[in-house]
Amino acid sequence: MKKAEATRLTILQKAFELIYVKGYQTTSIDDILATTQVTKGAFYYHFKNKDEMGLAIIHEILKPTMTESFITPLQNPGDPLEFIYGMMHHLLMNNPFLKPEFGCPASNITQEMTPWNADFGSAMNELIEQWEDTLVEVLEKGKAAGFVRKDVHSKQVTIMVMSGYWGVRNLGKLDQGKESYSLYLKELKNYLDSLK
Amino acid sequence: MKKAEATRLTILQKAFELIYVKGYQTTSIDDILATTQVTKGAFYYHFKNKDEMGLAIIHEILKPTMTESFITPLQNPGDPLEFIYGMMHHLLMNNPFLKPEFGCPASNITQEMTPWNADFGSAMNELIEQWEDTLVEVLEKGKAAGFVRKDVHSKQVTIMVMSGYWGVRNLGKLDQGKESYSLYLKELKNYLDSLK
DNA sequence: TCAAAAACATACTAATTAGTATGTTTTATT
DNA sequence: AATAAAACATACTAATTAGTATGTTTTTGA
């Protein structure tokens, strides 16, 4: 990788972590410069302004990460209900990057930015629609393969699952540990069983 | 009401609306002064600093509002599953104050403030525990009265319902209207039916 | 009614912010 | 090696921020 490209990527990655922890608006350019050891001249060489960097983070960091977490594992066949539960369990209990006290990066950005920046809104909408479409698709396949009842409404279930995940990621901020996560996962299992 | 008390209440109410729309950190004292027509001297007479005002909003505005919305209606007997569905439907579809693009005030504050201000965290935790306890209680009564299956785990269901609500309030920010709300409510109905 | 306290008003400060102006250094191309 | 462009560095600016200092007005209780 070229050196300049490495600088740009460092900024995006470190800024993403800072924003995950502190929020977008309260992460200052100077914060980013301090943790990356990049100077202001270099920063503004790579990005026109802060928002351009923010959108680049969504497209170049968040989107690939979510594709890797949600879309790619989906290529496997088998019971989609098992698959969905396993994905949620892994995300909530095993993912080493995501901390209960800081929630879900995508959820955080949506909550903070969407009402006031249409570009952030449509960028996040793309991500979420990709996730949504993938879940609907896998549920439909599951219906065809007999894993899921035929009268199940895949999109409704998808919204239920995504909402639950984002919600518990936020509820969990009020815990000390992962109690809410555990309770949520147990009930998610019951719910998914009811779709068989 | 005394005039000074009225000033204080105006600040809390208008600041609450501003924070709901703009977020806590990005709502400036000057914003609040401009919309309330209160001067800085008056503001700092009533509140030691911004955070004291924020906590007062939680305790004196948010908490009573939530009690009125979630706790009081709960005194009625009858089917708790019907009751929960009705409450969610009303909150999502009919509440005139809450707008899809701005989400849920309690959820917003939790997401923004909890990781960085322990006082906000424990204040919000109080609210949520109150809501949680109420839902658990009503579900237990429902089990006793035969409305809910005996093997249902009330706290798990409660976490599922609260997470779903907070999550769909955030998902809904990406919609133009209330599509996600409608889909969520339909599936919530299916889910609650599975607890009968 | 009249002083003391409560309530409010105005002008300021110091820190932080995103962004710019104007450089110097590094890299790539001939 | 020479040169132009790319990449980075430093010093600044103007706006905004929470909070303070120092007043004036209004209310209250003896």
Short mmCIF file of N, CA, C and O in Angstrom, two decimals, chain A residues 93-145:
data_model
loop_
_atom_site.label_atom_id
_atom_site.label_comp_id
_atom_site.label_asym_id
_atom_site.label_seq_id
_atom_site.Cartn_x
_atom_site.Cartn_y
_atom_site.Cartn_z
N MET A 93 -22.14 -11.64 22.38
CA MET A 93 -21.36 -12.26 23.44
C MET A 93 -19.88 -12.43 23.11
O MET A 93 -19.04 -12.42 24.01
N ASN A 94 -19.55 -12.57 21.84
CA ASN A 94 -18.17 -12.94 21.51
C ASN A 94 -17.37 -11.90 20.75
O ASN A 94 -16.15 -11.97 20.72
N ASN A 95 -18.05 -10.97 20.11
CA ASN A 95 -17.29 -10.01 19.30
C ASN A 95 -16.35 -9.19 20.18
O ASN A 95 -16.80 -8.51 21.12
N PRO A 96 -15.07 -9.24 19.89
CA PRO A 96 -14.09 -8.62 20.79
C PRO A 96 -14.03 -7.09 20.67
O PRO A 96 -13.55 -6.41 21.57
N PHE A 97 -14.50 -6.56 19.56
CA PHE A 97 -14.41 -5.11 19.36
C PHE A 97 -15.56 -4.37 20.03
O PHE A 97 -15.38 -3.29 20.60
N LEU A 98 -16.73 -4.95 19.98
CA LEU A 98 -17.93 -4.27 20.47
C LEU A 98 -18.06 -4.39 21.98
O LEU A 98 -18.06 -5.49 22.53
N LYS A 99 -18.17 -3.25 22.66
CA LYS A 99 -18.28 -3.24 24.12
C LYS A 99 -19.70 -2.82 24.51
O LYS A 99 -20.25 -1.88 23.92
N PRO A 100 -20.26 -3.48 25.54
CA PRO A 100 -21.62 -3.12 25.99
C PRO A 100 -21.78 -1.63 26.29
O PRO A 100 -22.79 -1.05 25.94
N GLU A 101 -20.78 -1.03 26.90
CA GLU A 101 -20.94 0.38 27.30
C GLU A 101 -20.96 1.33 26.12
O GLU A 101 -21.44 2.46 26.24
N PHE A 102 -20.50 0.89 24.96
CA PHE A 102 -20.46 1.78 23.80
C PHE A 102 -21.48 1.39 22.72
O PHE A 102 -21.59 2.09 21.72
N GLY A 103 -22.17 0.31 22.92
CA GLY A 103 -23.24 -0.06 22.01
C GLY A 103 -22.79 -0.51 20.65
O GLY A 103 -21.71 -1.08 20.49
N CYS A 104 -23.64 -0.26 19.66
CA CYS A 104 -23.40 -0.67 18.28
C CYS A 104 -23.04 0.56 17.46
O CYS A 104 -23.79 1.55 17.46
N PRO A 105 -21.91 0.54 16.76
CA PRO A 105 -21.47 1.71 16.01
C PRO A 105 -22.52 2.20 15.01
O PRO A 105 -22.78 3.41 14.92
N ALA A 106 -23.12 1.27 14.28
CA ALA A 106 -24.11 1.67 13.27
C ALA A 106 -25.33 2.31 13.92
O ALA A 106 -25.86 3.32 13.45
N SER A 107 -25.75 1.71 15.03
CA SER A 107 -26.89 2.26 15.75
C SER A 107 -26.57 3.65 16.30
O SER A 107 -27.38 4.58 16.21
N ASN A 108 -25.39 3.78 16.86
CA ASN A 108 -24.98 5.08 17.41
C ASN A 108 -24.99 6.18 16.36
O ASN A 108 -25.53 7.27 16.58
N ILE A 109 -24.39 5.89 15.23
CA ILE A 109 -24.30 6.90 14.16
C ILE A 109 -25.70 7.24 13.65
O ILE A 109 -26.02 8.41 13.43
N THR A 110 -26.52 6.21 13.48
CA THR A 110 -27.89 6.46 13.01
C THR A 110 -28.61 7.39 13.98
O THR A 110 -29.23 8.38 13.58
N GLN A 111 -28.52 7.05 15.25
CA GLN A 111 -29.24 7.86 16.23
C GLN A 111 -28.73 9.29 16.28
O GLN A 111 -29.53 10.23 16.33
N GLU A 112 -27.44 9.44 16.23
CA GLU A 112 -26.88 10.79 16.38
C GLU A 112 -27.02 11.64 15.12
O GLU A 112 -27.35 12.83 15.20
N MET A 113 -26.77 11.05 13.97
CA MET A 113 -26.59 11.86 12.76
C MET A 113 -27.80 11.94 11.85
O MET A 113 -27.99 12.94 11.15
N THR A 114 -28.60 10.87 11.82
CA THR A 114 -29.65 10.79 10.82
C THR A 114 -30.62 11.97 10.81
O THR A 114 -30.96 12.47 9.74
N PRO A 115 -31.04 12.45 11.97
CA PRO A 115 -32.02 13.53 11.90
C PRO A 115 -31.46 14.81 11.30
O PRO A 115 -32.20 15.65 10.84
N TRP A 116 -30.15 14.97 11.29
CA TRP A 116 -29.58 16.27 10.93
C TRP A 116 -28.64 16.27 9.76
O TRP A 116 -28.13 17.30 9.36
N ASN A 117 -28.38 15.11 9.20
CA ASN A 117 -27.51 15.06 8.04
C ASN A 117 -28.05 14.01 7.08
O ASN A 117 -27.90 12.81 7.30
N ALA A 118 -28.65 14.48 5.99
CA ALA A 118 -29.30 13.57 5.06
C ALA A 118 -28.30 12.61 4.42
O ALA A 118 -28.64 11.46 4.13
N ASP A 119 -27.06 13.07 4.23
CA ASP A 119 -26.05 12.19 3.63
C ASP A 119 -25.73 11.01 4.54
O ASP A 119 -25.63 9.88 4.08
N PHE A 120 -25.57 11.29 5.82
CA PHE A 120 -25.36 10.21 6.77
C PHE A 120 -26.58 9.28 6.77
O PHE A 120 -26.45 8.06 6.83
N GLY A 121 -27.76 9.88 6.72
CA GLY A 121 -28.97 9.08 6.73
C GLY A 121 -29.04 8.11 5.57
O GLY A 121 -29.28 6.92 5.76
N SER A 122 -28.77 8.60 4.35
CA SER A 122 -28.89 7.69 3.22
C SER A 122 -27.75 6.68 3.20
O SER A 122 -27.94 5.54 2.79
N ALA A 123 -26.58 7.10 3.69
CA ALA A 123 -25.48 6.13 3.77
C ALA A 123 -25.83 5.00 4.74
O ALA A 123 -25.64 3.82 4.43
N MET A 124 -26.38 5.34 5.88
CA MET A 124 -26.77 4.31 6.85
C MET A 124 -27.94 3.48 6.32
O MET A 124 -28.02 2.28 6.56
N ASN A 125 -28.84 4.13 5.61
CA ASN A 125 -29.97 3.41 5.06
C ASN A 125 -29.52 2.31 4.09
O ASN A 125 -30.08 1.21 4.10
N GLU A 126 -28.51 2.64 3.30
CA GLU A 126 -27.94 1.62 2.40
C GLU A 126 -27.49 0.39 3.18
O GLU A 126 -27.83 -0.73 2.84
N LEU A 127 -26.72 0.64 4.22
CA LEU A 127 -26.21 -0.48 5.04
C LEU A 127 -27.35 -1.33 5.57
O LEU A 127 -27.34 -2.55 5.48
N ILE A 128 -28.31 -0.64 6.15
CA ILE A 128 -29.40 -1.34 6.83
C ILE A 128 -30.26 -2.11 5.82
O ILE A 128 -30.71 -3.22 6.09
N GLU A 129 -30.45 -1.52 4.65
CA GLU A 129 -31.24 -2.23 3.64
C GLU A 129 -30.53 -3.48 3.15
O GLU A 129 -31.16 -4.49 2.86
N GLN A 130 -29.22 -3.37 3.10
CA GLN A 130 -28.45 -4.55 2.70
C GLN A 130 -28.63 -5.68 3.72
O GLN A 130 -28.89 -6.84 3.37
N TRP A 131 -28.54 -5.32 4.96
CA TRP A 131 -28.73 -6.29 6.04
C TRP A 131 -30.16 -6.85 5.99
O TRP A 131 -30.37 -8.07 6.06
N GLU A 132 -31.09 -5.95 5.86
CA GLU A 132 -32.50 -6.33 5.82
C GLU A 132 -32.78 -7.30 4.67
O GLU A 132 -33.37 -8.37 4.88
N ASP A 133 -32.32 -6.92 3.46
CA ASP A 133 -32.56 -7.78 2.29
C ASP A 133 -31.96 -9.16 2.49
O ASP A 133 -32.56 -10.17 2.11
N THR A 134 -30.78 -9.17 3.09
CA THR A 134 -30.12 -10.45 3.31
C THR A 134 -30.93 -11.33 4.26
O THR A 134 -31.12 -12.54 4.01
N LEU A 135 -31.42 -10.73 5.32
CA LEU A 135 -32.20 -11.52 6.27
C LEU A 135 -33.50 -12.01 5.66
O LEU A 135 -33.90 -13.18 5.84
N VAL A 136 -34.17 -11.14 4.91
CA VAL A 136 -35.41 -11.55 4.25
C VAL A 136 -35.14 -12.73 3.32
O VAL A 136 -35.87 -13.74 3.33
N GLU A 137 -34.07 -12.61 2.56
CA GLU A 137 -33.73 -13.65 1.60
C GLU A 137 -33.48 -14.99 2.30
O GLU A 137 -33.98 -16.04 1.87
N VAL A 138 -32.72 -14.95 3.37
CA VAL A 138 -32.39 -16.20 4.04
C VAL A 138 -33.63 -16.81 4.70
O VAL A 138 -33.78 -18.03 4.76
N LEU A 139 -34.53 -15.96 5.16
CA LEU A 139 -35.78 -16.48 5.73
C LEU A 139 -36.65 -17.10 4.64
O LEU A 139 -37.27 -18.16 4.86
N GLU A 140 -36.70 -16.49 3.49
CA GLU A 140 -37.49 -17.04 2.39
C GLU A 140 -36.94 -18.41 1.96
O GLU A 140 -37.71 -19.35 1.74
N LYS A 141 -35.62 -18.49 1.88
CA LYS A 141 -35.00 -19.78 1.57
C LYS A 141 -35.36 -20.81 2.63
O LYS A 141 -35.64 -21.98 2.34
N GLY A 142 -35.36 -20.34 3.89
CA GLY A 142 -35.72 -21.22 4.99
C GLY A 142 -37.16 -21.70 4.89
O GLY A 142 -37.47 -22.84 5.27
N LYS A 143 -38.04 -20.86 4.41
CA LYS A 143 -39.42 -21.27 4.20
C LYS A 143 -39.49 -22.34 3.11
O LYS A 143 -40.15 -23.37 3.28
N ALA A 144 -38.79 -22.09 2.02
CA ALA A 144 -38.78 -23.05 0.91
C ALA A 144 -38.22 -24.40 1.36
O ALA A 144 -38.71 -25.46 0.94
N ALA A 145 -37.21 -24.34 2.23
CA ALA A 145 -36.56 -25.58 2.67
C ALA A 145 -37.27 -26.24 3.85
O ALA A 145 -36.81 -27.26 4.36
#
